[in-house]
Coordinates of C-alpha atoms in Angstrom, one line a residue:
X147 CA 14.9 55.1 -97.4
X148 CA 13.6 51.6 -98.1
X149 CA 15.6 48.7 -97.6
X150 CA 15.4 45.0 -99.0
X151 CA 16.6 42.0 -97.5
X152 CA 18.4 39.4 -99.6
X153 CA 16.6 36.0 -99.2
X154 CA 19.5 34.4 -97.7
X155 CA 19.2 36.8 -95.3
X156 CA 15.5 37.0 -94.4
X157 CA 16.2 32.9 -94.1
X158 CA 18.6 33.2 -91.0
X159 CA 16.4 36.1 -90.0
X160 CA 13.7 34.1 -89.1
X161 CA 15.5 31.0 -88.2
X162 CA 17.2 32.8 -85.3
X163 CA 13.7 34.4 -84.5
X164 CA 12.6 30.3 -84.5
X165 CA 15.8 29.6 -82.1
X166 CA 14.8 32.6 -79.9
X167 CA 11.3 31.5 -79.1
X168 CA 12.3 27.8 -78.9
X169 CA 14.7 29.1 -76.6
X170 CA 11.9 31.1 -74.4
X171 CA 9.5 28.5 -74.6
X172 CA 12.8 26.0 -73.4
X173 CA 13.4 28.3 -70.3
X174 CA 9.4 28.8 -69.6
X175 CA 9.1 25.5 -69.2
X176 CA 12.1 25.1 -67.1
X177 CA 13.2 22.4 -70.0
X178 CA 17.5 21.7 -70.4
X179 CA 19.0 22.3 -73.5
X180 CA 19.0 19.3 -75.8
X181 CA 22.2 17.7 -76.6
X182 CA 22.1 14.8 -79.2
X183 CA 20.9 15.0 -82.8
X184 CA 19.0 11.5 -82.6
X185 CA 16.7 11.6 -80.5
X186 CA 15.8 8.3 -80.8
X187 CA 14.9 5.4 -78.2
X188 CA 15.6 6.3 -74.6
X189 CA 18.2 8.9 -75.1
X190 CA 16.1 11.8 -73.9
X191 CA 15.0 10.2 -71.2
X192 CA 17.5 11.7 -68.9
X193 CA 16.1 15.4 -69.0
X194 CA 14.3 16.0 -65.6
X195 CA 10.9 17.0 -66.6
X196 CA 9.4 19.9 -65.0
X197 CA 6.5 19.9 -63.0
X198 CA 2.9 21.4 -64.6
X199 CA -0.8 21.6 -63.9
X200 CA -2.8 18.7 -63.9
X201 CA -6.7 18.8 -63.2
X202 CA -8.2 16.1 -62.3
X203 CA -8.9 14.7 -65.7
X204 CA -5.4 14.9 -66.6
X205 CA -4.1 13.4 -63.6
X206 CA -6.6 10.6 -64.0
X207 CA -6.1 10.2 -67.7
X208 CA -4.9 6.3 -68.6
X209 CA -4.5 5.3 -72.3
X210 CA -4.1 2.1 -73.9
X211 CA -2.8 4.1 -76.8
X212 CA 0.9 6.2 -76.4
X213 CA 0.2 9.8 -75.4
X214 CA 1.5 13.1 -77.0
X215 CA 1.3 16.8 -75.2
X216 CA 2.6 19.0 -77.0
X217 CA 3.3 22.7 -75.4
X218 CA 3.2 25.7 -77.9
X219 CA 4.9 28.8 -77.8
X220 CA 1.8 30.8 -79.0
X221 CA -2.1 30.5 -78.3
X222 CA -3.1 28.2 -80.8
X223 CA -1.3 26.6 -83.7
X224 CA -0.9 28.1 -86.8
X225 CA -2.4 28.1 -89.9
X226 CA -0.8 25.2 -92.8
X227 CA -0.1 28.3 -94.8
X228 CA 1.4 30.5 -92.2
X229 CA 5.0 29.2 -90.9
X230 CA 5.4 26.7 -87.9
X231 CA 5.7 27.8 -84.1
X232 CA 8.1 26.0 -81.9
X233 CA 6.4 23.9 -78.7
X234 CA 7.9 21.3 -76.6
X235 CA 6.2 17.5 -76.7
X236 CA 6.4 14.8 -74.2
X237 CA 6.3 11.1 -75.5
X238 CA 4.5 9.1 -72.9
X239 CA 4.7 5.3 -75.3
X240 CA 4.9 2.3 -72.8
X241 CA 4.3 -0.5 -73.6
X242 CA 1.0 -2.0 -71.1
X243 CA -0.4 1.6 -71.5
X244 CA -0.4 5.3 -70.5
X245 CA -0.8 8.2 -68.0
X246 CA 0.2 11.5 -68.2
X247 CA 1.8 10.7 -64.1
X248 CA 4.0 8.8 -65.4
X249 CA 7.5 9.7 -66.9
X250 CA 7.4 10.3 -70.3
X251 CA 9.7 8.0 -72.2
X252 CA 11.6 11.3 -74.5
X253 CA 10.8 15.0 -73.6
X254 CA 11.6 16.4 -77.2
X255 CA 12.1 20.3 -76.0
X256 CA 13.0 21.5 -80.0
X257 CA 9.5 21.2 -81.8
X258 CA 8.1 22.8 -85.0
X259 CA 4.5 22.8 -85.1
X260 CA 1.5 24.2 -87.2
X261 CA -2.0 22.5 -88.5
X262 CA -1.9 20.9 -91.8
X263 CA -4.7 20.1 -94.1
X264 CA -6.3 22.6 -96.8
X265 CA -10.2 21.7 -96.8
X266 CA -10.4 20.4 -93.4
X267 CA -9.5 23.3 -92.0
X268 CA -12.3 24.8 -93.4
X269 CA -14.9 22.5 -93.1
X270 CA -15.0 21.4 -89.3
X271 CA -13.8 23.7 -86.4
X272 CA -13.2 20.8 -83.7
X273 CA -10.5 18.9 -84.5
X274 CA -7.5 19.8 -87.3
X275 CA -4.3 17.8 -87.9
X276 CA -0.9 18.4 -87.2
X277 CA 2.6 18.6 -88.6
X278 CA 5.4 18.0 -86.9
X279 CA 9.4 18.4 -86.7
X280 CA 11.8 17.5 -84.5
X281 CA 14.4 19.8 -83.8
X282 CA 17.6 20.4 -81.6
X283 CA 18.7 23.6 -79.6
X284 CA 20.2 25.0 -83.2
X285 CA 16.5 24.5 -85.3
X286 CA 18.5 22.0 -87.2
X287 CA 16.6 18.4 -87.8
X288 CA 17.1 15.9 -85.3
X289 CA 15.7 12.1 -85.7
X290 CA 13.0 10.5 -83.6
X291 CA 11.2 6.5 -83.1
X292 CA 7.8 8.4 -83.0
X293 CA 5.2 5.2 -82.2
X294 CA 8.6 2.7 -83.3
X295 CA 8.6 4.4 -87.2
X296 CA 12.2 4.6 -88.6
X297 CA 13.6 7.3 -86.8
X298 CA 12.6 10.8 -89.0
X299 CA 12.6 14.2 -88.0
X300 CA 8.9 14.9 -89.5
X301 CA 5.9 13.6 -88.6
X302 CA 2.0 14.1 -88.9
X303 CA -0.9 14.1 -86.7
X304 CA -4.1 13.0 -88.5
X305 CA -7.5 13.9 -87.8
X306 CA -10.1 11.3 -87.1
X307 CA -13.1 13.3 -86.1
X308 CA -14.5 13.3 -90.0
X309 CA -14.6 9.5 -89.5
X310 CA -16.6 8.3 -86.9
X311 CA -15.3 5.1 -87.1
X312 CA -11.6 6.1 -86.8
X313 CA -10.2 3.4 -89.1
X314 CA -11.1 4.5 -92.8
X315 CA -7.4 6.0 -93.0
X316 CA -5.6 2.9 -90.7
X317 CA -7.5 0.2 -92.7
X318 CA -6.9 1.9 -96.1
X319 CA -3.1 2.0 -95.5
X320 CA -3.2 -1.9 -94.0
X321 CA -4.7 -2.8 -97.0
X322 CA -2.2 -1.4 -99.4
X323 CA 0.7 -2.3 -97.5
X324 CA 1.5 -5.6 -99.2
X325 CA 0.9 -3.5 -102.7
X326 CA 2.9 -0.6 -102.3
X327 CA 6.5 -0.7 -101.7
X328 CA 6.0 2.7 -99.0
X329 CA 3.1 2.9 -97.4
X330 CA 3.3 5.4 -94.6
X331 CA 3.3 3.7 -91.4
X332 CA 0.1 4.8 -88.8
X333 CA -0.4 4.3 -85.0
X334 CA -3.1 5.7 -83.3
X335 CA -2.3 8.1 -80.3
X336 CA -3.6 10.6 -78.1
X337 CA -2.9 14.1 -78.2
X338 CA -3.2 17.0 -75.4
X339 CA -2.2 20.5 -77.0
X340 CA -2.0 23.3 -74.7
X341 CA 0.4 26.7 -74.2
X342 CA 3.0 26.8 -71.6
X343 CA 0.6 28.7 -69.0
X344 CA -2.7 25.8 -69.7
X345 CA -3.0 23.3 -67.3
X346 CA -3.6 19.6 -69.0
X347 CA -7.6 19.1 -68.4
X348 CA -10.7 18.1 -70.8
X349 CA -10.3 21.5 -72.9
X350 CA -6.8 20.6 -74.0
X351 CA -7.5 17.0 -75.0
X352 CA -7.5 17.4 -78.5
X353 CA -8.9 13.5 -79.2
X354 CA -7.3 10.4 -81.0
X355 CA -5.1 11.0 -84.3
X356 CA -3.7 9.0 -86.5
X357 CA 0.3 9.3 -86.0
X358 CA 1.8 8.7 -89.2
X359 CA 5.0 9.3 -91.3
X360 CA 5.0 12.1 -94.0
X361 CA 5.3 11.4 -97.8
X362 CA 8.9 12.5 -98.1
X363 CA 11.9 11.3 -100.1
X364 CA 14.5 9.2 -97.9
X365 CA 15.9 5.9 -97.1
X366 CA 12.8 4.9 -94.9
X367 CA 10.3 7.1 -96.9
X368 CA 10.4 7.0 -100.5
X369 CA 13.3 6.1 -102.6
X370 CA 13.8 7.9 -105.3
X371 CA 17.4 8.9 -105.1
X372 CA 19.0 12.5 -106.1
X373 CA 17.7 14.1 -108.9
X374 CA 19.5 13.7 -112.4
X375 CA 18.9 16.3 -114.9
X376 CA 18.6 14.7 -118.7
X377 CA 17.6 16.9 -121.3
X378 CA 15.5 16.9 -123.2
X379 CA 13.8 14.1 -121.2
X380 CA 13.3 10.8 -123.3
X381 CA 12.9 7.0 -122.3
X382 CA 13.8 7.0 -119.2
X383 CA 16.6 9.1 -118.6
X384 CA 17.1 11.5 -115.9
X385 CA 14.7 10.9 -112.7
X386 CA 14.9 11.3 -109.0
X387 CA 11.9 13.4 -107.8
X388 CA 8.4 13.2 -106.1
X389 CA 5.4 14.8 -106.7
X390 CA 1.7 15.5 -105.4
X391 CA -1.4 16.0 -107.4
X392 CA -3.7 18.1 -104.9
X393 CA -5.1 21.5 -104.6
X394 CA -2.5 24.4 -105.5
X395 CA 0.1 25.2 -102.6
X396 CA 1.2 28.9 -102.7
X397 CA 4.0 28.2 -100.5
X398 CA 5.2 25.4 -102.1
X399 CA 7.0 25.1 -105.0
X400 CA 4.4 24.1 -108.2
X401 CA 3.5 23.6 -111.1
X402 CA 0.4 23.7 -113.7
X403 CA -0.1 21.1 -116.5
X404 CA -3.3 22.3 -119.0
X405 CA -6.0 22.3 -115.6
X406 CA -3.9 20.2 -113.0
X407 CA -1.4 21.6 -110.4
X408 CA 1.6 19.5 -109.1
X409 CA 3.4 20.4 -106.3
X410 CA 7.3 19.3 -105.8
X411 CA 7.8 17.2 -102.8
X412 CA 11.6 16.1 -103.7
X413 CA 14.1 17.5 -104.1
X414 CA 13.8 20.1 -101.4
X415 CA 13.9 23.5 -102.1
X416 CA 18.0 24.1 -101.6
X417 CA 18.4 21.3 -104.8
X418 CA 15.5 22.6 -106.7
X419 CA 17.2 25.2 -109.1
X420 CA 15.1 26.7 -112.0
X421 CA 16.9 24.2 -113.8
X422 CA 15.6 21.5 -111.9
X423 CA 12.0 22.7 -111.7
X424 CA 12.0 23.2 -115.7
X425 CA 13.2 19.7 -116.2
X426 CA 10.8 18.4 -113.7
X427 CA 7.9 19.7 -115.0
X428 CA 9.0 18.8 -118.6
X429 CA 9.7 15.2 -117.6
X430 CA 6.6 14.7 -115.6
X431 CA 4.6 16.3 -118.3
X432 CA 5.5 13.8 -121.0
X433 CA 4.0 11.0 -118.9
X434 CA 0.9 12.7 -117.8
X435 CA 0.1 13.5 -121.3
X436 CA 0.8 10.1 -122.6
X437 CA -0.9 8.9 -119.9
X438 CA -4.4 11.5 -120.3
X439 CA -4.0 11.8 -124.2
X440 CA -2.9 8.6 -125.7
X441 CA -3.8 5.4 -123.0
X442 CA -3.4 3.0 -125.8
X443 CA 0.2 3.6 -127.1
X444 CA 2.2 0.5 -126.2
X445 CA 5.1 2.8 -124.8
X446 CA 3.0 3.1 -121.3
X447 CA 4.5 -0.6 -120.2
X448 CA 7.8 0.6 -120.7
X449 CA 7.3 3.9 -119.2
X450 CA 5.4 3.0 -116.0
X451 CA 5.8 1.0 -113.4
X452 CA 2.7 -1.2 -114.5
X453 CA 2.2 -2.7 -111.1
X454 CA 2.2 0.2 -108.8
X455 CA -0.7 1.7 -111.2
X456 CA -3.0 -1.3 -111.0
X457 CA -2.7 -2.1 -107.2
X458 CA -3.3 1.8 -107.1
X459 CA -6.4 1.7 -109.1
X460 CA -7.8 -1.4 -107.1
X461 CA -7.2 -0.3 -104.0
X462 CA -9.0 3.5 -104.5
X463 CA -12.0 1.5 -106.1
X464 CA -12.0 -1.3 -103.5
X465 CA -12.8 1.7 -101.0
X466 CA -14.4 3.6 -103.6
X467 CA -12.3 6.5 -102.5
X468 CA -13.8 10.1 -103.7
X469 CA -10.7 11.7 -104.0
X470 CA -9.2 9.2 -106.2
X471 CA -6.2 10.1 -108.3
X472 CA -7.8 13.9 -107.5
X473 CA -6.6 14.9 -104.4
X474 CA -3.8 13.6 -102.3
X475 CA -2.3 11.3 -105.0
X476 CA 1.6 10.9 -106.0
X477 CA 3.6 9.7 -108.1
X478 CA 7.6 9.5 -108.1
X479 CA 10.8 8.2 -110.2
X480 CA 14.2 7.2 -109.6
X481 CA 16.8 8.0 -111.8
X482 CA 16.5 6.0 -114.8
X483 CA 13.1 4.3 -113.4
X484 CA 9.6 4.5 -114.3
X485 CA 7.0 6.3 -112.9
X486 CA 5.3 5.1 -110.3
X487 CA 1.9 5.7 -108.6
X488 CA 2.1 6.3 -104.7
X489 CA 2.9 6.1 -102.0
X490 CA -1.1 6.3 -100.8
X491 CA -2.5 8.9 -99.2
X492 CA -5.9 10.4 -97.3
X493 CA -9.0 8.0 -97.1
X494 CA -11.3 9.5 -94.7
X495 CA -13.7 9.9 -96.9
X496 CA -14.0 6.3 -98.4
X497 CA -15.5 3.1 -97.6
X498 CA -18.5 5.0 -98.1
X499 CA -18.4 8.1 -96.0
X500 CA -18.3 10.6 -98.6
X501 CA -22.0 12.1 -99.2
X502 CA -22.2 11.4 -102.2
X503 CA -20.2 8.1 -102.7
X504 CA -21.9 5.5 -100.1
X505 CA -23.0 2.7 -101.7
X506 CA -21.0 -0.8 -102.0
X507 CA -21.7 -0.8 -105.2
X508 CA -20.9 0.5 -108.5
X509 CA -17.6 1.9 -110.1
X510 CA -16.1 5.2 -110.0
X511 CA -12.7 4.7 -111.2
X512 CA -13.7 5.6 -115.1
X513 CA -14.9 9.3 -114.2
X514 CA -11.5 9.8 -112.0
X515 CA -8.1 11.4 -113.7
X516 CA -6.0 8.8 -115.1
X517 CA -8.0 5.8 -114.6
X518 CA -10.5 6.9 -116.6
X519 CA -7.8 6.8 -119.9
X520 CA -5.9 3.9 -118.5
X521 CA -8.3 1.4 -118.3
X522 CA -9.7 2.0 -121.7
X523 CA -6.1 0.3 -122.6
X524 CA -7.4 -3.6 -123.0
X525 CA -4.1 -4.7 -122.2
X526 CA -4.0 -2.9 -118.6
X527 CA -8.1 -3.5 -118.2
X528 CA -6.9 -7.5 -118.6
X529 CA -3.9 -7.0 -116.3
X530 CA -6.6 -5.1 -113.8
X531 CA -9.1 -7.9 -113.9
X532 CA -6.3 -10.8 -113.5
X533 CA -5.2 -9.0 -110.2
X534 CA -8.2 -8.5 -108.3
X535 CA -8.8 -12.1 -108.6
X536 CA -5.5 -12.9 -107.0
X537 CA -5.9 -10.7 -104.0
X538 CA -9.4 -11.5 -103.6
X539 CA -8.2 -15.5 -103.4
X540 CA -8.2 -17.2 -99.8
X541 CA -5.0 -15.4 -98.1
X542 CA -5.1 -12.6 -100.5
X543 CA -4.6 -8.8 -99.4
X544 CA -8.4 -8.3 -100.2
X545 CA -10.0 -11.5 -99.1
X546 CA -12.7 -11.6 -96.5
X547 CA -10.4 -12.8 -93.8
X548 CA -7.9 -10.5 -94.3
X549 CA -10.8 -7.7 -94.0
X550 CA -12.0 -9.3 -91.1
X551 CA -8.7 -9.7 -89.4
X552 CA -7.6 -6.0 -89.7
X553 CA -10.9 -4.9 -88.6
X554 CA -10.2 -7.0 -85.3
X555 CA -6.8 -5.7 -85.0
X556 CA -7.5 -2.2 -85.7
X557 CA -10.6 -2.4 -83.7
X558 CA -8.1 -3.8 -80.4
X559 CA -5.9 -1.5 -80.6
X560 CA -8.2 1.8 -80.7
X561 CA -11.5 0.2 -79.2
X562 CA -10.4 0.5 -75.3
X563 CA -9.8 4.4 -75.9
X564 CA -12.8 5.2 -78.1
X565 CA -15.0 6.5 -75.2
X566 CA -12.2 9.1 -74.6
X567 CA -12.6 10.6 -78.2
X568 CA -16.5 10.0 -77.9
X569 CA -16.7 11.9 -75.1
X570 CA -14.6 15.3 -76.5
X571 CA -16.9 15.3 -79.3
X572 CA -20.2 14.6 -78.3
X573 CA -21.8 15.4 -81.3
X574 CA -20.3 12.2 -83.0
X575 CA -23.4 10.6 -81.0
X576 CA -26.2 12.2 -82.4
X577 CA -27.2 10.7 -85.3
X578 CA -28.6 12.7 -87.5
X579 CA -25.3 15.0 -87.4
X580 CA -23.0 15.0 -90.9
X581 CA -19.6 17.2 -91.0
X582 CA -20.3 18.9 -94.7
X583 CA -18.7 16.2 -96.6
X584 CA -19.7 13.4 -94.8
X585 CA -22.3 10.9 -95.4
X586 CA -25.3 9.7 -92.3
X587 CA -25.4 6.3 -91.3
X588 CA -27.6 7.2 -88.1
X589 CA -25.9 5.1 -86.1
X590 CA -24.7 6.4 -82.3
X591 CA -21.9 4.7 -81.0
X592 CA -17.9 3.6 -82.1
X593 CA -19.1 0.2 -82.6
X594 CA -21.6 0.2 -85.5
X595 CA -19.9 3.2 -87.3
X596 CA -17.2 -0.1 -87.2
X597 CA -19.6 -2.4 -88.3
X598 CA -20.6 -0.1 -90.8
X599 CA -17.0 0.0 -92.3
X600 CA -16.8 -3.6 -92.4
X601 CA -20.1 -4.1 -94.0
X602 CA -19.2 -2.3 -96.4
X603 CA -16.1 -3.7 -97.4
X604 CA -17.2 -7.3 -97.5
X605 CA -20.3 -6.3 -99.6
X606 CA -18.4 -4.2 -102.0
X607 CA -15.6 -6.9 -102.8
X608 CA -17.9 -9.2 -103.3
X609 CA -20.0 -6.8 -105.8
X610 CA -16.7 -6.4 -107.3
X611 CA -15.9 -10.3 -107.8
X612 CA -19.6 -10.3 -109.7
X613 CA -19.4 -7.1 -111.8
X614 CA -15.2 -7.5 -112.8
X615 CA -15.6 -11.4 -114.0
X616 CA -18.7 -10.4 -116.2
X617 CA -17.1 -7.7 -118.2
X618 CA -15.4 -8.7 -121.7
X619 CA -13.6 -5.8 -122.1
X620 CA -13.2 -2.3 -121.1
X621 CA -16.1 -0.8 -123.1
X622 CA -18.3 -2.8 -120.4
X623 CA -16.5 -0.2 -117.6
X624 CA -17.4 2.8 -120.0
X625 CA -20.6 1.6 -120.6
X626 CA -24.1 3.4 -119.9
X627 CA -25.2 0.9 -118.1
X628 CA -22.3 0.7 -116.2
X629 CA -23.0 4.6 -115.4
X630 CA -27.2 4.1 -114.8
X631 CA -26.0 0.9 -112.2
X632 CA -23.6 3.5 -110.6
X633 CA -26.7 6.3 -110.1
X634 CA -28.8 3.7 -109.2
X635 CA -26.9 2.6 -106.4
X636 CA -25.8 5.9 -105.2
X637 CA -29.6 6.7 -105.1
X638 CA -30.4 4.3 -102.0
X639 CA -28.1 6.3 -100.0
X640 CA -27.0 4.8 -96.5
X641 CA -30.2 3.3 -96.5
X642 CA -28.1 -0.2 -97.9
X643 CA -26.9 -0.8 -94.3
X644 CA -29.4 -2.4 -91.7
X645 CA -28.1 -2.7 -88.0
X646 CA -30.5 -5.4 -88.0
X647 CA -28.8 -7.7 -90.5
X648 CA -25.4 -6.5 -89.2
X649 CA -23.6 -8.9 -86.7
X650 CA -21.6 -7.3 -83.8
X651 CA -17.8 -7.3 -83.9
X652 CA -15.5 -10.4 -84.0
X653 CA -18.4 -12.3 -85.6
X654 CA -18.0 -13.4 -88.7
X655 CA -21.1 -12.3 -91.1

């Protein structure tokens, strides 16, 4: 006899399989039960914290940077397809700096956890990011400061070992931050991952990550508000969802417009009826093919939110992003609002670090989805030009003292515990290694894959002031000598940087 589950049921099926292993993991560990939904601040400070194996590394490990260890249930962390394992994490984030000695400011003992990422985890087998929710004793979702973000219960662990530099991502998101309304928030941290019988020592330090917030809908993520159904979808009635553009997710709920897939971010999946994915996909639709099919209709600056598109497209070309409006791009809209492009997302391969995309000069943005129709508009192409003058002004968000003042701060902040991520992956040393996608600048040490960074962003924005203020009109972008400068520059390779002509860091070129 066979017998089917009902969905419902498989649901609390496997959330009370969830509770049971949190719950063995909880008593493994000799951790309390937790007993308050926000977890914020210094509330979980009061659980005694159980004593495990340090080696000598471990017990000599200092940060400048906060520390996570995170305890799984299992042997190693799942797969971003396969479904989350619960693991307990200790929050070590004092102010003055680390050591995994010390008491951890919050034990979280209710953890989801699993790697994240769909290429990377196929490209690299080092280092892999992390997704993360907070949890109490009941698998329900409790909130949590992580690195002093608005309290959340989901967070993500970024990879840095495909940047040598470790601050493509952390400058990318600094730079758009006076732009775009949400940017996701990023501290740097380090991370020890281990299963409840490890001890903490040099095979469990899994290296500096990026801590960051997820792209979500909320009142300190994204606002777009509950979804309202209009139909049929006109002007701009109806609204309230979020969406990424990316590579197909078969465990996520999607959808396929002529060659592109879209997967639903917001509403979750208890509000997203068949109802509400049909109107979705019907609203969003009517934009993208306005947007890909007719860029000059007039409707488009009633329809979208103008600004978020053009601080979009300059920031991707700025850092000359190969994934630009690609991979990793969103767009949302509140009920009754336009669409909007963002929140940003996913920049290790820019500023020249993809293989293929490493000079500072040259445009990319009119062979990339949606740019490559928008900017044929004159009227946004105007609008585009206009801008980038403004924030490439003295005091602007893209002027060279900006640049050079987030490269310092950055730099500050992650600098001290370089060596420590340097020294878990050798290889970053040699210089002649490349990670598949990634572009050689044969360089060996943290400091000039930085300078490297900042060279390029100096060089490129002031290509950019040159090649934007001498264009009439967009047929200069679309141009074929627009497209023979682009191959031209692309040909020299990394050869355009010279550690010779490069100054050290915190001097000013």
């Amino acid at each position: 006899m066979r017998f089917r589950l009902s969905q419902r049921t498989a649901r609390k099926s496997a959330l009370a399989l969830l509770a049971v292993c949190a719950g063995a993991l909880g008593v493994l560990c000799a951790v309390p039960a937790a007993r308050e939904t926000d977890l914020s601040a210094t509330r979980t400070s009061a659980y005694r914290i159980p004593k495990r194996k340090l080696a000598p590394f471990a017990r000599q490990f200092a940060s400048p940077l906060p520390i996570l260890e995170i305890v799984i249930a299992e042997d190693a962390l799942p797969l971003p397809e396969q479904e989350p394992i619960p693991a307990l994490m200790r929050v070590f984030d004092r102010p003055g700096g680390n050591r995994l000695t010390d008491m951890p400011r919050a034990l979280l003992p209710f953890v989801s956890a699993r790697h994240r990422g769909a290429i990377s985890m196929h490209v690299h087998f080092r280092q892999h990011s992390i997704r993360l929710k907070i949890r109490d004793e009941k698998q329900k979702p409790s909130r949590f400061d992580l690195c002093g973000f608005a309290p959340d219960d989901d967070f993500v662990l970024i990879a840095t070992y495909m940047d040598r530099s470790l601050i493509r991502d952390r400058m990318a998101y600094e730079l758009a931050a006076p732009l775009i309304p949400f940017t996701p928030k990023a501290k740097y941290v380090e991370v020890f991952v281990r299963n409840a019988r490890a001890r903490l020592d040099e095979a469990t330090y899994s290296g500096i990550y990026l801590a960051m917030e997820q792209i979500e809908a909320g009142p300190h993520r994204v606002a777009v508000g509950p979804l309202e159904i209009a139909a049929p979808p006109d002007g701009l009635g109806g609204g309230g969802w979020l969406l990424q553009s990316d590579r197909f997710f078969t465990n996520r709920p999607s959808f396929w417009i002529d060659d592109e897939s879209f997967t639903i971010v917001a509403p979750g999946s208890r509000a997203l009826t068949p109802e509400a994915l049909d109107f979705i996909q019907a609203d969003f639709g009517r934009f993208h093919r306005l947007m890909r099919q007719d860029p000059m209709n007039d409707r488009l600056f009633d329809l979208l939110e103008m600004d978020s598109f053009i601080h979009m497209m300059l920031l991707q070309e700025f850092v000359k992003n190969i994934d630009a409006f690609r991979y990793s791009t969103f767009f949302h809209r509140s009920a009754g609002g336009r669409l909007v492009a963002g929140p940003p997302w996913d920049f290790n391969l820019a500023m020249g670090n993809a293989r293929d995309i490493t000079s500072p000069e040259g445009f990319i943005l009119q062979r990339q989805p949606y740019s490559k129709e928008l900017l044929r508009n004159p009227g946004i192409f105007r609008l585009y030009q206009e801008r980038w003058r403004e924030l490439r002004r003295p005091g602007g968000a893209f002027s060279d003292e900006r640049i050079l003042d987030l490269v310092d701060a950055i730099v500050a902040e992650v600098g001290p515990a370089a060596s420590h991520h340097y020294g878990r992956y050798q290889e970053l040393r040699l210089p002649g290694r490349h990670f598949i996608f990634t572009a050689t600048y044969h360089v060996d040490s943290f400091e000039k894959n930085v300078r490297v960074v900042r060279d390029f962003l100096l060089r490129r924005a002031r290509w950019m002031d040159g090649a934007l203020a001498e264009m009439a009109g967009p047929e200069d972008l679309f141009s074929e000598e627009t497209e023979r400068e682009e191959t031209e520059a692309e040909a020299i390779g990394t050869a355009w940087w010279n550690e010779s002509e490069s100054p050290p860091l915190r001097s000013r070129p």
